Coordinates of C-alpha atoms in Angstrom, one line a residue:
M11 CA 0.0 0.0 0.0
P12 CA 1.5 3.4 -0.9
V13 CA 1.8 6.1 1.7
T14 CA -1.1 8.5 1.6
T15 CA -0.1 11.9 0.3
W16 CA -1.1 13.9 3.3
V17 CA 0.6 11.7 5.9
P18 CA 4.1 13.2 5.7
L19 CA 2.7 16.7 5.5
M20 CA 0.9 16.1 8.9
M21 CA 3.7 14.1 10.5
F22 CA 6.6 16.5 10.2
P23 CA 5.0 19.5 11.9
I24 CA 3.7 17.3 14.7
L25 CA 7.0 15.6 15.2
F26 CA 8.8 19.0 15.2
G27 CA 6.6 20.3 17.9
L28 CA 6.9 17.2 20.1
S29 CA 10.7 17.0 19.7
M30 CA 11.1 20.7 20.6
D31 CA 9.2 20.1 23.8
Y32 CA 11.8 17.5 24.8
E33 CA 14.7 19.6 23.7
V34 CA 13.6 22.7 25.6
F35 CA 13.0 20.7 28.7
L36 CA 16.4 19.0 28.6
V37 CA 18.5 22.0 27.6
S38 CA 16.8 24.3 30.1
R39 CA 17.7 22.0 32.9
I40 CA 21.3 21.8 31.6
R41 CA 21.4 25.6 31.3
E42 CA 20.1 26.0 34.9
S43 CA 22.9 23.8 36.3
Y44 CA 25.5 25.7 34.2
E45 CA 24.3 29.1 35.3
S46 CA 24.6 28.0 39.0
G47 CA 28.3 27.7 38.5
V48 CA 28.7 24.0 37.5
P49 CA 31.1 23.1 34.7
T50 CA 29.4 22.2 31.4
R51 CA 30.3 18.5 31.7
E52 CA 28.7 18.2 35.1
A53 CA 25.7 20.4 34.1
V54 CA 25.0 18.0 31.2
A55 CA 25.1 15.0 33.5
R56 CA 22.8 16.8 36.0
G57 CA 20.4 18.0 33.4
L58 CA 20.2 14.5 31.8
A59 CA 19.8 12.8 35.2
G60 CA 17.0 15.2 36.1
T61 CA 15.0 14.9 32.9
A62 CA 15.7 11.4 31.5
R63 CA 12.9 9.7 33.4
V64 CA 10.3 12.3 32.5
I65 CA 11.2 12.4 28.8
T66 CA 11.4 8.6 28.6
A67 CA 8.0 8.2 30.3
A68 CA 6.3 10.8 28.2
A69 CA 7.8 9.3 25.0
A70 CA 6.6 5.8 26.1
I71 CA 3.1 7.0 26.6
M72 CA 3.0 8.8 23.3
V73 CA 4.5 5.8 21.5
M74 CA 1.8 3.5 22.9
V75 CA -1.0 6.0 22.1
F76 CA 0.2 6.4 18.5
L77 CA 0.7 2.7 18.0
S78 CA -2.8 2.0 19.4
V79 CA -4.3 3.4 16.2
L80 CA -2.9 0.4 14.4
L81 CA -6.0 -1.4 15.7
G82 CA -8.3 0.8 13.6
A83 CA -9.5 0.2 10.0
N84 CA -8.4 3.3 8.2
I85 CA -5.1 2.8 6.4
A86 CA -4.1 6.5 6.4
V87 CA -4.6 6.7 10.2
K88 CA -2.6 3.6 10.6
Q89 CA 0.3 5.1 8.6
I90 CA 0.4 8.3 10.6
G91 CA 0.1 6.4 13.9
L92 CA 3.0 4.0 13.0
G93 CA 5.1 6.9 11.6
L94 CA 4.6 9.0 14.7
G95 CA 5.2 6.1 17.1
V96 CA 8.5 5.1 15.5
A97 CA 9.7 8.6 15.1
I98 CA 9.0 9.6 18.7
L99 CA 10.7 6.4 19.9
I100 CA 13.8 7.2 17.9
D101 CA 13.8 10.9 18.8
A102 CA 13.4 10.4 22.5
T103 CA 15.9 7.6 22.9
V104 CA 18.6 8.2 20.3
V105 CA 18.5 11.9 19.7
R106 CA 17.5 13.4 23.1
M107 CA 19.0 10.9 25.5
V108 CA 22.2 10.1 23.5
L109 CA 23.2 12.6 20.8
V110 CA 22.2 15.9 22.4
P111 CA 24.1 15.2 25.7
A112 CA 27.1 13.7 23.9
L113 CA 27.4 16.7 21.6
M114 CA 26.9 19.2 24.4
E115 CA 29.8 17.5 26.3
L116 CA 32.0 17.7 23.2
F117 CA 31.2 21.3 22.6
G118 CA 31.8 22.3 26.2
E119 CA 31.8 26.1 26.8
R120 CA 31.0 26.7 23.1
N121 CA 27.4 25.5 23.9
W122 CA 26.7 28.9 25.5
W123 CA 28.3 31.2 22.8
L124 CA 25.9 33.7 21.4
P125 CA 26.6 35.9 18.3
G126 CA 27.2 39.6 19.3
P127 CA 24.2 41.1 17.4
I128 CA 21.8 38.6 19.1
A129 CA 23.5 39.1 22.5
R130 CA 22.8 42.8 22.3
L131 CA 19.2 42.3 21.5
L132 CA 18.5 39.9 24.4
P133 CA 18.2 41.2 28.0
R134 CA 21.2 40.7 30.2
R135 CA 20.9 38.1 32.9
R136 CA 21.6 39.2 36.4
P137 CA 24.2 36.9 38.0
E138 CA 23.6 38.3 41.5
A139 CA 19.9 37.3 41.3
A140 CA 20.8 33.7 40.5
E141 CA 23.5 33.8 43.2
A142 CA 21.0 35.0 45.8
R143 CA 18.5 32.4 44.7
T144 CA 20.9 29.4 44.7
G145 CA 23.7 30.5 47.1
V146 CA 26.3 29.4 44.5
P147 CA 28.5 32.1 42.7
V148 CA 27.6 32.5 39.0
R149 CA 30.0 33.1 36.2
G150 CA 30.0 36.6 34.9

């Protein structure tokens, strides 16, 4: 059976949105650890340890929900369910739990580099506020 024409058009935006949720959740935890004065390598380990169970559980639930549509009769719905289920499984396990942390450790301090024009547009963070909140000195 050929793939229905609208299935890829619907899958890619949905997958992009779901994978960005995982990415923002993971990287924001890593960034929080880094801003509290922890070296990048340890910040990645802490961020991954703090989010791995939640990301894995959410992905497992979504995979099961998407794969449950395989029990229906509509071929197009089966195709999108199978595609989303497999893609979420790969994205959550391989990409978010292996590749992203590995690359962030390899890049080290370069993870946090921001081009000058963009840095000027964004508001400055206040290290003293983070230090008062956590009690740990923050890099300036």
